[in-house]
Amino acid sequence: MKSFLFVLFSVSLIISNPIFSCTQSGEPEQVVQAQLEAYNNRDIELFSTCFSEDVKVYNLSSEQPFIKSRDELKKTYQFLEKAPKSFKAVVEKRLVNGPIVIDHERVTGRGEGKSDLLVFAIYEVRNGLITKVWFPPKE
């Protein structure tokens, strides 16, 4: 009985751990890839588990983050639920250096008459979760 309870407890810890919800690996590249796949699948819950509770998202032209928590992140990305089925981000190029992952992405399927958008995203991953994200300023 004790061993059954131990196994049950261990499994519950694994399932509730955000690292295992997002990806089986805590490696920065795999974490960033997992959040991209959840983004493209419009799975906001899974997407958000790739980020720390106190994630900060910055515009590179500002020292202050425009997103300061996982809850704010989820609210900001609610638009995904209404995005066209063809909407997705595709990695054109990815650079990885330790905890930093830089993606050059092409956002496609934005809607009728809207061309693809090329964007850069810089991610910092610590302990298997994205803790900071930087985007270049909009033109």
XYZ file of C-alpha atoms in Angstrom:
139
model
C 0.000 0.000 0.000
C 2.838 2.401 0.853
C 4.503 1.800 -2.509
C 1.185 2.407 -4.303
C 0.746 5.732 -2.479
C 4.338 6.704 -3.281
C 3.803 5.968 -6.994
C 0.498 7.855 -6.979
C 2.133 10.844 -5.262
C 5.089 10.797 -7.683
C 2.816 10.695 -10.727
C 0.746 13.595 -9.381
C 3.908 15.680 -8.938
C 5.007 14.970 -12.491
C 1.614 15.785 -13.973
C 1.282 19.033 -12.010
C 4.819 20.189 -12.839
C 4.684 22.821 -15.631
C 7.919 21.532 -17.129
C 6.279 18.206 -17.869
C 3.100 19.874 -19.064
C 4.996 21.892 -21.644
C 7.696 19.408 -22.645
C 9.489 16.364 -21.296
C 12.746 18.279 -21.595
C 13.867 21.386 -19.774
C 16.279 22.201 -22.590
C 15.731 25.772 -23.837
C 15.288 24.832 -27.494
C 12.711 22.133 -26.697
C 10.777 24.456 -24.364
C 10.610 27.184 -27.030
C 9.577 24.626 -29.658
C 6.842 23.264 -27.373
C 5.392 26.737 -26.808
C 5.460 27.384 -30.567
C 3.565 24.145 -31.235
C 0.975 24.975 -28.547
C 0.658 28.484 -30.049
C 0.059 27.036 -33.515
C -2.503 24.594 -32.079
C -4.247 27.505 -30.328
C -3.891 25.670 -27.010
C -3.551 28.648 -24.685
C -3.464 26.497 -21.542
C -0.598 24.327 -22.788
C 1.120 27.378 -24.308
C 1.045 29.165 -20.952
C 2.583 26.210 -19.077
C 5.815 26.817 -20.991
C 6.210 30.153 -19.154
C 7.110 30.914 -15.541
C 4.417 32.350 -13.250
C 6.279 35.679 -13.253
C 7.203 35.758 -16.958
C 8.148 39.179 -18.327
C 7.546 40.117 -21.966
C 9.280 43.216 -23.295
C 9.271 45.409 -26.343
C 12.974 46.074 -26.998
C 12.296 49.825 -27.113
C 11.098 49.821 -23.479
C 12.652 48.874 -20.172
C 9.239 48.020 -18.708
C 7.568 44.713 -19.596
C 4.129 44.873 -21.189
C 3.315 41.435 -19.753
C 4.285 40.695 -16.139
C 2.745 37.317 -15.332
C 1.481 34.060 -16.794
C -2.102 35.235 -16.217
C -1.471 38.419 -18.248
C 0.161 36.304 -20.948
C -2.923 34.082 -21.190
C -5.202 37.119 -21.485
C -2.988 38.699 -24.153
C -2.959 35.534 -26.264
C -6.725 34.913 -26.114
C -6.849 36.191 -29.713
C -5.554 32.768 -30.780
C -8.969 31.251 -30.095
C -10.465 33.426 -32.860
C -7.526 33.360 -35.283
C -8.115 31.892 -38.761
C -7.455 28.135 -38.983
C -4.548 28.866 -41.332
C -2.862 31.177 -38.777
C 0.528 29.920 -37.574
C 4.109 30.875 -36.864
C 6.869 29.059 -38.733
C 10.510 29.226 -37.647
C 12.673 30.504 -40.486
C 15.852 30.370 -38.393
C 16.641 29.542 -34.774
C 19.765 30.366 -32.796
C 20.479 28.837 -29.394
C 23.145 29.972 -26.932
C 22.762 28.491 -23.451
C 19.455 29.683 -21.987
C 18.798 32.113 -24.866
C 16.805 31.102 -27.954
C 16.308 33.541 -30.825
C 13.640 32.739 -33.399
C 13.150 34.444 -36.731
C 9.536 33.557 -37.479
C 7.127 33.945 -40.360
C 3.535 34.443 -39.237
C 1.192 33.207 -41.958
C -2.540 32.850 -42.449
C -3.325 36.178 -40.785
C -6.523 36.629 -42.738
C -7.719 37.648 -46.152
C -5.607 40.366 -47.731
C -2.958 40.297 -44.993
C 0.568 39.372 -45.999
C 2.935 37.216 -43.972
C 4.673 38.949 -41.103
C 8.354 38.403 -40.302
C 9.168 38.725 -36.605
C 11.985 38.062 -34.164
C 11.439 36.673 -30.686
C 14.158 36.319 -28.061
C 13.438 33.857 -25.245
C 15.269 33.272 -21.980
C 14.645 29.821 -20.489
C 15.485 28.994 -16.870
C 14.659 25.758 -15.038
C 12.655 24.481 -17.999
C 10.380 27.536 -18.303
C 10.458 30.701 -20.383
C 11.135 33.554 -17.947
C 11.620 36.475 -20.348
C 10.691 37.302 -23.932
C 11.759 40.288 -26.032
C 10.188 41.489 -29.273
C 11.511 44.253 -31.533
C 9.388 47.408 -31.573
C 6.653 47.648 -34.181
C 7.497 49.904 -37.070
